[in-house]
mmCIF file of N, CA, C and O in Angstrom:
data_model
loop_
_atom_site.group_PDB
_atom_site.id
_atom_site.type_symbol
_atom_site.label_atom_id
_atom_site.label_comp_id
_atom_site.label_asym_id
_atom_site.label_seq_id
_atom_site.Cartn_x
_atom_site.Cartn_y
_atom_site.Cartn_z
ATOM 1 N N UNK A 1 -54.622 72.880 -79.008
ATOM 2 C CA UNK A 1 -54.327 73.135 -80.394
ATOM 3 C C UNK A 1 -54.061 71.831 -81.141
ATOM 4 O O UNK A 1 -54.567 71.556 -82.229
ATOM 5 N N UNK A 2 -53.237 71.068 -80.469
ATOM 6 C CA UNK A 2 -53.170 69.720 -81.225
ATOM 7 C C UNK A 2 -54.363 68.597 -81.519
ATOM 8 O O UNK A 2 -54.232 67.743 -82.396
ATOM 9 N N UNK A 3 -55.165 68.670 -80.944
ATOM 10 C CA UNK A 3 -56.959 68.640 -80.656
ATOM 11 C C UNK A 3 -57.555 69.019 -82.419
ATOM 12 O O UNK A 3 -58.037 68.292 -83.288
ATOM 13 N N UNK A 4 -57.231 70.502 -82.376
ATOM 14 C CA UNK A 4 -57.920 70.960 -83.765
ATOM 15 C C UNK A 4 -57.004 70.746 -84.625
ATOM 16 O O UNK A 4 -57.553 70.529 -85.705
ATOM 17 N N UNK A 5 -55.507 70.674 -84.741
ATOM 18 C CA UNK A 5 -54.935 70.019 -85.974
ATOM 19 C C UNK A 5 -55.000 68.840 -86.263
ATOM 20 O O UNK A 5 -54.754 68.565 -87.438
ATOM 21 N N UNK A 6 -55.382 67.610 -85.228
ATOM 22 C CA UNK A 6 -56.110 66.295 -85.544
ATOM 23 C C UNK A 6 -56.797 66.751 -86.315
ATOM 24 O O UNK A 6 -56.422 67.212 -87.393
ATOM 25 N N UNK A 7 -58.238 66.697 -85.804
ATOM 26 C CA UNK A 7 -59.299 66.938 -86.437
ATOM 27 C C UNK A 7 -59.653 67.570 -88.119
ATOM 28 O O UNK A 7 -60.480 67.094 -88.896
ATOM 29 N N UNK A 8 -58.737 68.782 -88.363
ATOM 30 C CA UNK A 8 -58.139 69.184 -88.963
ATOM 31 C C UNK A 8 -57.553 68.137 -90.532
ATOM 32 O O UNK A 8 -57.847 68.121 -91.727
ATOM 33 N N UNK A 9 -56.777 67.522 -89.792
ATOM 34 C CA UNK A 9 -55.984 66.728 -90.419
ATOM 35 C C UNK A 9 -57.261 65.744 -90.854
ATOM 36 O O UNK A 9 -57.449 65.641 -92.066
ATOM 37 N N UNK A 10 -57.868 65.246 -90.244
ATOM 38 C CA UNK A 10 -58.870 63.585 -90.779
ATOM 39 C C UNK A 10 -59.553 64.530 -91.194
ATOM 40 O O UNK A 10 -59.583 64.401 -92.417
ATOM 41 N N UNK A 11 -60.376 65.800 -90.767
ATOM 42 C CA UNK A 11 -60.630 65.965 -92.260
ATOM 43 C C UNK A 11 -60.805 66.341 -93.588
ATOM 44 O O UNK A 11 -61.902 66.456 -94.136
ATOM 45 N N UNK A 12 -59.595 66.554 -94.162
ATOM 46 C CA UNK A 12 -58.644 66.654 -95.407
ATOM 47 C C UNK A 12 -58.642 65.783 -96.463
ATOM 48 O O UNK A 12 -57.645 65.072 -96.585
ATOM 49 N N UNK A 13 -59.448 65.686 -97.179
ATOM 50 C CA UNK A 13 -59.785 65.329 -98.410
ATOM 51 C C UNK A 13 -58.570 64.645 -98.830
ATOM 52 O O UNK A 13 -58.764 63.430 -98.882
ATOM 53 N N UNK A 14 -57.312 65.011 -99.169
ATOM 54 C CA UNK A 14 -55.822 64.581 -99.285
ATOM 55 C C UNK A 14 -55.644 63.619 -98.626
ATOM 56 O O UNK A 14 -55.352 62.499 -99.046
ATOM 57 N N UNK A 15 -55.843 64.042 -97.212
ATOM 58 C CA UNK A 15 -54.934 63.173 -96.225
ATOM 59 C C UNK A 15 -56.137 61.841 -96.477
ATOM 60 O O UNK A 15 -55.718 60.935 -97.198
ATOM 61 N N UNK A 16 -57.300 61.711 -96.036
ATOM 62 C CA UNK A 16 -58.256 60.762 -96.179
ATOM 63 C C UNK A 16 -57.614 59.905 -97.332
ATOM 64 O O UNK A 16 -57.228 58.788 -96.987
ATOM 65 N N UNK A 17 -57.450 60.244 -98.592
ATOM 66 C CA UNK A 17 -57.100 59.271 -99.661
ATOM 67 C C UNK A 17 -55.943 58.723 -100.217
ATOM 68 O O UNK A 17 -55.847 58.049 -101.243
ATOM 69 N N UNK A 18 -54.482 59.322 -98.910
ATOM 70 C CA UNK A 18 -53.431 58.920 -98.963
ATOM 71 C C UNK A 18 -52.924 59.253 -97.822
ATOM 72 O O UNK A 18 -52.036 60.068 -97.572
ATOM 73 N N UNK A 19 -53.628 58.478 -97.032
ATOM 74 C CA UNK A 19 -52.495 58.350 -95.342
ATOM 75 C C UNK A 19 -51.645 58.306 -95.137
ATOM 76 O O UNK A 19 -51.086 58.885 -94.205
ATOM 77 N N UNK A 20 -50.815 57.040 -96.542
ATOM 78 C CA UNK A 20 -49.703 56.417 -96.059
ATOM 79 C C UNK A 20 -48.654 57.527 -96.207
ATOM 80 O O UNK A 20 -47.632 57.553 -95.521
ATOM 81 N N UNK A 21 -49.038 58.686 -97.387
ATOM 82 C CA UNK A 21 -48.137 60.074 -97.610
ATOM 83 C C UNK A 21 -48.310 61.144 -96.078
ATOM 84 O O UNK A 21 -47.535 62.020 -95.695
ATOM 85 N N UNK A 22 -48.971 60.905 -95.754
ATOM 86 C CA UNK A 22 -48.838 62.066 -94.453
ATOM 87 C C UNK A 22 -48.425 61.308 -93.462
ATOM 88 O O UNK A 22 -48.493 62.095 -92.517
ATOM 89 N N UNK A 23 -48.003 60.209 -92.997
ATOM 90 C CA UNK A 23 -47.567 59.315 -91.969
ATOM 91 C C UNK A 23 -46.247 60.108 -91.426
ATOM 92 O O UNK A 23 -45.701 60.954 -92.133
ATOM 93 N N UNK A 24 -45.760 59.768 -90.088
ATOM 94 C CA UNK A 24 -44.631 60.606 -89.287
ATOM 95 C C UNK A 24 -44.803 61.922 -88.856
ATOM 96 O O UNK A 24 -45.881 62.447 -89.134
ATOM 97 N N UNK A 25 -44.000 62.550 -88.257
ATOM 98 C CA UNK A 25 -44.353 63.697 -87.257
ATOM 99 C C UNK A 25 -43.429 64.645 -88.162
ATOM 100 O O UNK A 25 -42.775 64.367 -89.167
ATOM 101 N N UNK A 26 -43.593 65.893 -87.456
ATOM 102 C CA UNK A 26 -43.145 67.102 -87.716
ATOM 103 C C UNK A 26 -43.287 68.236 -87.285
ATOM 104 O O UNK A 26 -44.392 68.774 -87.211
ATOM 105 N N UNK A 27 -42.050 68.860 -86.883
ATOM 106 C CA UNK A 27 -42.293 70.355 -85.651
ATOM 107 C C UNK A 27 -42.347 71.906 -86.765
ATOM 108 O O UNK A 27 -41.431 72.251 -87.511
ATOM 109 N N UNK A 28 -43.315 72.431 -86.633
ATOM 110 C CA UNK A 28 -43.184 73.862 -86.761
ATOM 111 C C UNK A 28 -42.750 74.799 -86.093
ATOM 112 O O UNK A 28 -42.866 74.785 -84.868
ATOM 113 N N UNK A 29 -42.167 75.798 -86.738
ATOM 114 C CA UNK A 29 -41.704 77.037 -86.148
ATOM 115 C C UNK A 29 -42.552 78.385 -86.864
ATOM 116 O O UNK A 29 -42.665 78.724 -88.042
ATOM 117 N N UNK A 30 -43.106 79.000 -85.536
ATOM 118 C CA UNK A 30 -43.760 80.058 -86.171
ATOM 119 C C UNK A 30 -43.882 81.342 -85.185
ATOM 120 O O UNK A 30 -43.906 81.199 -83.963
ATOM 121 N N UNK A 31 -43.960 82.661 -85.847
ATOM 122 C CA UNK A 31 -44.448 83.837 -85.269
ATOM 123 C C UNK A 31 -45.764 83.717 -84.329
ATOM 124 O O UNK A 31 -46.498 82.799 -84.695
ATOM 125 N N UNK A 32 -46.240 84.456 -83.172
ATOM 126 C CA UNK A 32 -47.603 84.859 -82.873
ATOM 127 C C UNK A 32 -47.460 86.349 -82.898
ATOM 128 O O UNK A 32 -46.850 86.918 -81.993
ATOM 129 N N UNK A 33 -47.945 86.944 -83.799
ATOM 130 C CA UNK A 33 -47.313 88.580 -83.024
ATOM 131 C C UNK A 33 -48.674 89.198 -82.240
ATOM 132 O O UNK A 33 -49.776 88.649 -82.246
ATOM 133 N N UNK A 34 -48.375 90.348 -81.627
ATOM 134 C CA UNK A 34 -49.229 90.904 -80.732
ATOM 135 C C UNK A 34 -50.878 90.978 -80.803
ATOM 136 O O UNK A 34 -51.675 91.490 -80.017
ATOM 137 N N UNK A 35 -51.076 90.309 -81.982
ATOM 138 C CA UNK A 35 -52.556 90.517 -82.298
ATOM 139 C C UNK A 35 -53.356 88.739 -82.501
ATOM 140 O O UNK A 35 -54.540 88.521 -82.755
ATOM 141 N N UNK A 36 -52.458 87.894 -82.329
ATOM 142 C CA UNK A 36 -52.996 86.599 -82.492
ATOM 143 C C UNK A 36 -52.155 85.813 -83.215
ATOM 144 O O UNK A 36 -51.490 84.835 -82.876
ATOM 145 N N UNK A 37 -52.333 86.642 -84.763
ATOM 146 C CA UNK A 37 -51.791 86.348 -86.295
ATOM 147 C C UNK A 37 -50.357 85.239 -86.708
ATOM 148 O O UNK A 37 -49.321 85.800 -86.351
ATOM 149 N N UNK A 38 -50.204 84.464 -87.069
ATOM 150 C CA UNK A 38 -49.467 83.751 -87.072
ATOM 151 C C UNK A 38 -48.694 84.101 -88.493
ATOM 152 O O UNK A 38 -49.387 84.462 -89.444
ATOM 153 N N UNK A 39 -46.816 83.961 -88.684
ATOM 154 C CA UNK A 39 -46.845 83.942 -89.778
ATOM 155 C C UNK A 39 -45.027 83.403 -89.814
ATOM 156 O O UNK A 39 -44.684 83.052 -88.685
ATOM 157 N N UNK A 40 -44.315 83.333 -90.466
ATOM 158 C CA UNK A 40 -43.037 83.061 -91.017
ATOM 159 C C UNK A 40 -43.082 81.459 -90.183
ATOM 160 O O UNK A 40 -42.387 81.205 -89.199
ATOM 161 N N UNK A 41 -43.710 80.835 -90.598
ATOM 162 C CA UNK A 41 -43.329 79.183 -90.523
ATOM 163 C C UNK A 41 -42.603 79.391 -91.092
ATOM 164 O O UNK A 41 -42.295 80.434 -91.670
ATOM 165 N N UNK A 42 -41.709 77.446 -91.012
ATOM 166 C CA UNK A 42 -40.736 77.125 -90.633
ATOM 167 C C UNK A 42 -40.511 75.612 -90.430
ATOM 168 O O UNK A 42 -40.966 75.316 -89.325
ATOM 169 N N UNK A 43 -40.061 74.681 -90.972
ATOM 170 C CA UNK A 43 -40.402 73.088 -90.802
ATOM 171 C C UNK A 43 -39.033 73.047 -90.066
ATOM 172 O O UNK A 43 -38.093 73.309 -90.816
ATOM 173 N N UNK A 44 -38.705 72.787 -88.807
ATOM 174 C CA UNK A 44 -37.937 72.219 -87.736
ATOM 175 C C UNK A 44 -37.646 70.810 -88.211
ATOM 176 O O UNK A 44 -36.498 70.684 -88.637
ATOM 177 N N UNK A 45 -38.218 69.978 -88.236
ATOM 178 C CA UNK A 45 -38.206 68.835 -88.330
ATOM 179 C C UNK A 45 -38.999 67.850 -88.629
ATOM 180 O O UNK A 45 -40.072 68.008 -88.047
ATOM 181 N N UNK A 46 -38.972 66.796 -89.337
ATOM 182 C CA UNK A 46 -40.118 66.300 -90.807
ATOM 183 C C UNK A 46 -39.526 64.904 -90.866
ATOM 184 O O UNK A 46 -38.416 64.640 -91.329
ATOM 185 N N UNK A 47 -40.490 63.935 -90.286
ATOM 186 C CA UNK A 47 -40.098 62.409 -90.462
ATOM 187 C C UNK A 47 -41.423 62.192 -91.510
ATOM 188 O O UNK A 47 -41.711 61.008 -91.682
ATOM 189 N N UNK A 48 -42.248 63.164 -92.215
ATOM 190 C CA UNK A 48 -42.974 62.650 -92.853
ATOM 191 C C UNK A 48 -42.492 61.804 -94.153
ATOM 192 O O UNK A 48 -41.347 62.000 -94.559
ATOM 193 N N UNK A 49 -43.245 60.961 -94.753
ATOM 194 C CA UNK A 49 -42.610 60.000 -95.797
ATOM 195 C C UNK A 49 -42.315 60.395 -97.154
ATOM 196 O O UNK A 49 -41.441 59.802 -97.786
ATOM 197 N N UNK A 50 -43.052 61.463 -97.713
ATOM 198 C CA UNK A 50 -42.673 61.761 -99.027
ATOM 199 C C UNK A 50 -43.336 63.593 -98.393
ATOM 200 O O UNK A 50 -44.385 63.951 -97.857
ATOM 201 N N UNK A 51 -42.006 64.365 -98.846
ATOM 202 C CA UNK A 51 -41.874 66.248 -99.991
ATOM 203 C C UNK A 51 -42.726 66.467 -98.431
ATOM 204 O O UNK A 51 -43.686 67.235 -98.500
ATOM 205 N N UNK A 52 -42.481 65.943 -97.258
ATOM 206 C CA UNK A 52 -42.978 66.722 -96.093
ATOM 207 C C UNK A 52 -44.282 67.291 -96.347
ATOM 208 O O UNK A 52 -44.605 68.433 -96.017
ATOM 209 N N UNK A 53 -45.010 66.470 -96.936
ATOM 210 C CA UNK A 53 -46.557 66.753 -97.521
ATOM 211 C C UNK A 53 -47.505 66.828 -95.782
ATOM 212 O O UNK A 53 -48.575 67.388 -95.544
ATOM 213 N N UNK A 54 -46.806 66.217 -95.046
ATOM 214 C CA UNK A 54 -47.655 66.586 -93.334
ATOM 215 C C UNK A 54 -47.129 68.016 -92.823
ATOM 216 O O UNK A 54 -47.718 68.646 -91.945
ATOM 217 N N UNK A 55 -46.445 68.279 -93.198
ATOM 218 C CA UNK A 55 -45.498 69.167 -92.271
ATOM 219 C C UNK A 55 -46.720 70.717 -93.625
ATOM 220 O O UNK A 55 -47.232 71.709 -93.106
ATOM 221 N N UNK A 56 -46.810 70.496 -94.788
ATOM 222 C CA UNK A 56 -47.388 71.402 -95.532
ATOM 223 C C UNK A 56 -48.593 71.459 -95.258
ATOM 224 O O UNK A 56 -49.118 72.570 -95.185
ATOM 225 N N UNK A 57 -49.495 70.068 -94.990
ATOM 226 C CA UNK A 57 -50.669 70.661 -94.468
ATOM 227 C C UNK A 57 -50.956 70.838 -93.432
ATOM 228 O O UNK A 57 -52.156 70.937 -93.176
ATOM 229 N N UNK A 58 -49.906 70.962 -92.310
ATOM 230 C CA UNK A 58 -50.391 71.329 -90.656
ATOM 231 C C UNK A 58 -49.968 72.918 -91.083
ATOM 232 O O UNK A 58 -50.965 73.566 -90.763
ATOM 233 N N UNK A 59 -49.391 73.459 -91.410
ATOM 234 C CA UNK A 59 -48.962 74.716 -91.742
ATOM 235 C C UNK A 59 -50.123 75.714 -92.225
ATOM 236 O O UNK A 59 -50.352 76.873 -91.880
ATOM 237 N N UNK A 60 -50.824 74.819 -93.200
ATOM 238 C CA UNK A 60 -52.065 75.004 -94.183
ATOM 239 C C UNK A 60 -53.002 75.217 -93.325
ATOM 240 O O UNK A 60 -53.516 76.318 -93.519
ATOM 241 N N UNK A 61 -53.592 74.472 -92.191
ATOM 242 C CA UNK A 61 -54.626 74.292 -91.203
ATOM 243 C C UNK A 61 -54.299 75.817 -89.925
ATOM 244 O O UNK A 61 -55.060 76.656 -89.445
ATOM 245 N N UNK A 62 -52.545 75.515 -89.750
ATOM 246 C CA UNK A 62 -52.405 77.019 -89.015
ATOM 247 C C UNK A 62 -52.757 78.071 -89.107
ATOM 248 O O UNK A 62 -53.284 78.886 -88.350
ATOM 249 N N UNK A 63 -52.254 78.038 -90.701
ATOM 250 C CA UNK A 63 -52.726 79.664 -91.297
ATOM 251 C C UNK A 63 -54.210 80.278 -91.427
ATOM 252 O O UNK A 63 -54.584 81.448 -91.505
ATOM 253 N N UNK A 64 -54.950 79.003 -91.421
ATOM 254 C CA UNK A 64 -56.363 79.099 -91.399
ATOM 255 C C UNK A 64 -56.936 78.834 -90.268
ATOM 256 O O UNK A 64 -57.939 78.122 -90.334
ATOM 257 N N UNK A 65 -56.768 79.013 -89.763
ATOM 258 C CA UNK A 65 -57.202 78.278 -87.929
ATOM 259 C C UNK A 65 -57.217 79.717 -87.340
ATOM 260 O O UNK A 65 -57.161 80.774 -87.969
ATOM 261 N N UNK A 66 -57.301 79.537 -86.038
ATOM 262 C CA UNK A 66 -58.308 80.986 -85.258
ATOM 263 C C UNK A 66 -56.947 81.196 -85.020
ATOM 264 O O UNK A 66 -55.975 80.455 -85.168
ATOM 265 N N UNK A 67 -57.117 82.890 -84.436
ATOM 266 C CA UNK A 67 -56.043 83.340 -83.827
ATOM 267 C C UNK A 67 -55.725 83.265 -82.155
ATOM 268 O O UNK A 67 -56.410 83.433 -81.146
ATOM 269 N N UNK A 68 -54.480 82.962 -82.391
ATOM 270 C CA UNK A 68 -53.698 82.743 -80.869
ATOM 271 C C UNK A 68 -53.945 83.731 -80.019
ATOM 272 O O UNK A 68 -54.534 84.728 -80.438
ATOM 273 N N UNK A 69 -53.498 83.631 -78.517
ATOM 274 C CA UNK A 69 -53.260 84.615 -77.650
ATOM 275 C C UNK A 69 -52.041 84.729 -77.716
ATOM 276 O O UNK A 69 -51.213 83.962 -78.206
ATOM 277 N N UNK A 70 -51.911 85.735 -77.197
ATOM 278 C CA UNK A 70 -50.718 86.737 -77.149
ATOM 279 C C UNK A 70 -49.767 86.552 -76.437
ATOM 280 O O UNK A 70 -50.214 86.311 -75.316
ATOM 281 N N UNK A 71 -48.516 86.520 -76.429
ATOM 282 C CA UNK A 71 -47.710 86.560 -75.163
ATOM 283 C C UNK A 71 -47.850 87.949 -74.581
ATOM 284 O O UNK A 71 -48.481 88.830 -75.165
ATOM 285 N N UNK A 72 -47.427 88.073 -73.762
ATOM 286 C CA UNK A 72 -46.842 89.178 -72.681
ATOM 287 C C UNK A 72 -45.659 88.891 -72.054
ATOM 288 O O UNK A 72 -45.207 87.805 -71.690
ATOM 289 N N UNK A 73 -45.059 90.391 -71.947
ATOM 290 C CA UNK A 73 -44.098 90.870 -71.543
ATOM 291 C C UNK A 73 -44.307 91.743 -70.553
ATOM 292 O O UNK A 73 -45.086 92.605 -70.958
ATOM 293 N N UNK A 74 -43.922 91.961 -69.250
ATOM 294 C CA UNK A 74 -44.398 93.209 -68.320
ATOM 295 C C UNK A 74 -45.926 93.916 -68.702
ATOM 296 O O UNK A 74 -46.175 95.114 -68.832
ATOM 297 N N UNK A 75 -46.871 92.723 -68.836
ATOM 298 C CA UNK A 75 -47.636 93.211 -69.228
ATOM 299 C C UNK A 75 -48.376 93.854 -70.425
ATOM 300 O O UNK A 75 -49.547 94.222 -70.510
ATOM 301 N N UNK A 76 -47.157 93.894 -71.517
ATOM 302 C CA UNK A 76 -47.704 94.042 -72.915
ATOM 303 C C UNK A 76 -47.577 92.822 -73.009
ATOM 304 O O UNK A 76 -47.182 91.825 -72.406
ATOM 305 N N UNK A 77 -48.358 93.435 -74.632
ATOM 306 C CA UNK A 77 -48.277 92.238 -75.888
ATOM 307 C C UNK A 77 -47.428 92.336 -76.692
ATOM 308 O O UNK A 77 -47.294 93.427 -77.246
ATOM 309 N N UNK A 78 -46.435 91.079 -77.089
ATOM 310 C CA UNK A 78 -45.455 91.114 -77.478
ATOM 311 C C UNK A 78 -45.243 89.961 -78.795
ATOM 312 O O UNK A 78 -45.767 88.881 -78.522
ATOM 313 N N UNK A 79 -44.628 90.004 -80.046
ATOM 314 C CA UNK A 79 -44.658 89.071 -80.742
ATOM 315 C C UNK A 79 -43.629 88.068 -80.006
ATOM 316 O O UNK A 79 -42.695 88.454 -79.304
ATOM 317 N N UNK A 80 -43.897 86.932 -80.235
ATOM 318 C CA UNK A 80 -43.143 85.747 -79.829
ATOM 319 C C UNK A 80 -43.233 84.335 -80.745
ATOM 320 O O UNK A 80 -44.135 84.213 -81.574
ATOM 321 N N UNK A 81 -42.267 83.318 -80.543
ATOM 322 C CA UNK A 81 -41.837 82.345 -81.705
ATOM 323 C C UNK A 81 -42.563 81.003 -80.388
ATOM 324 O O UNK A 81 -42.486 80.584 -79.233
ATOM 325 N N UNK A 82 -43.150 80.878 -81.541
ATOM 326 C CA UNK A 82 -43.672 79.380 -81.341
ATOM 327 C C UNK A 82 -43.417 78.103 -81.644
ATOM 328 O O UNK A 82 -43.367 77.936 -82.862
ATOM 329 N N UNK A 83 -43.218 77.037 -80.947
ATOM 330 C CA UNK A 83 -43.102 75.609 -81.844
ATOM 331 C C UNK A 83 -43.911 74.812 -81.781
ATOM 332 O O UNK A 83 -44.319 74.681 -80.627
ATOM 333 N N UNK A 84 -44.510 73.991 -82.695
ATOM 334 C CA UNK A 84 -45.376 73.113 -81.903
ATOM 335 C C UNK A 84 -44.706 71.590 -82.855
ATOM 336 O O UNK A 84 -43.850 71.466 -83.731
ATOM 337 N N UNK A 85 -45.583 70.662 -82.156
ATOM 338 C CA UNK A 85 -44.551 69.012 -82.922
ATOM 339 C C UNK A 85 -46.123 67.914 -82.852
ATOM 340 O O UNK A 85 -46.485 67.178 -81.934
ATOM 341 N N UNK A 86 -46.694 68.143 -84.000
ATOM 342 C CA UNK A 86 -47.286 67.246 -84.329
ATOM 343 C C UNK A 86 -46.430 65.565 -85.249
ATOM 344 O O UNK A 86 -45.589 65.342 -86.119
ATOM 345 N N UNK A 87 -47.498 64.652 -84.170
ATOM 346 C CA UNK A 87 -47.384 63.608 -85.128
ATOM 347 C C UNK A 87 -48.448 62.772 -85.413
ATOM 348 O O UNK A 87 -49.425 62.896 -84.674
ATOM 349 N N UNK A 88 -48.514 61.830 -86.429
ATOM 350 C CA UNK A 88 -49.556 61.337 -87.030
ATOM 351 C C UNK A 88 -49.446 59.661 -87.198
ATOM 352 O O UNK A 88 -50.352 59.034 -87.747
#
């Protein structure tokens, strides 16, 4: 996943013409519920340099990005909280 939010990220029209604003890392917090779907982000933590403008467009790329697998529980599918910690 961090693979396609690179990628993702370079290439972003935004980010391309102001790097120095998306520079530093930042962890999300998010839903997967039983069907893939991702949703109630959450910025954990944001060393980006200016209004956490990285932390808004990895969020941006999530919401639009394919859907997850599922956790399980005894064999179901179960919603579960995710984090992930990109940096740049």
């Amino acid at each position: 996943m961090n693979d396609y939010i690179k990628k993702q990220v370079a290439a972003n029209a935004q980010f391309a013409e102001n790097k120095k604003d998306y520079s530093g890392s930042c962890a999300i917090r998010f839903i997967v519920d039983k069907y893939g779907k991702l949703s109630n982000f959450a910025v954990v933590n944001s060393t980006a340099t200016t209004n956490s403008k990285l932390a808004s467009l990895v969020i941006e790329i999530l919401q639009k990005g394919p859907v997850w697998n599922t956790a399980l529980q005894n064999g179901n599918k179960v919603k579960a909280f995710h984090e992930i910690v990109y940096k740049n």
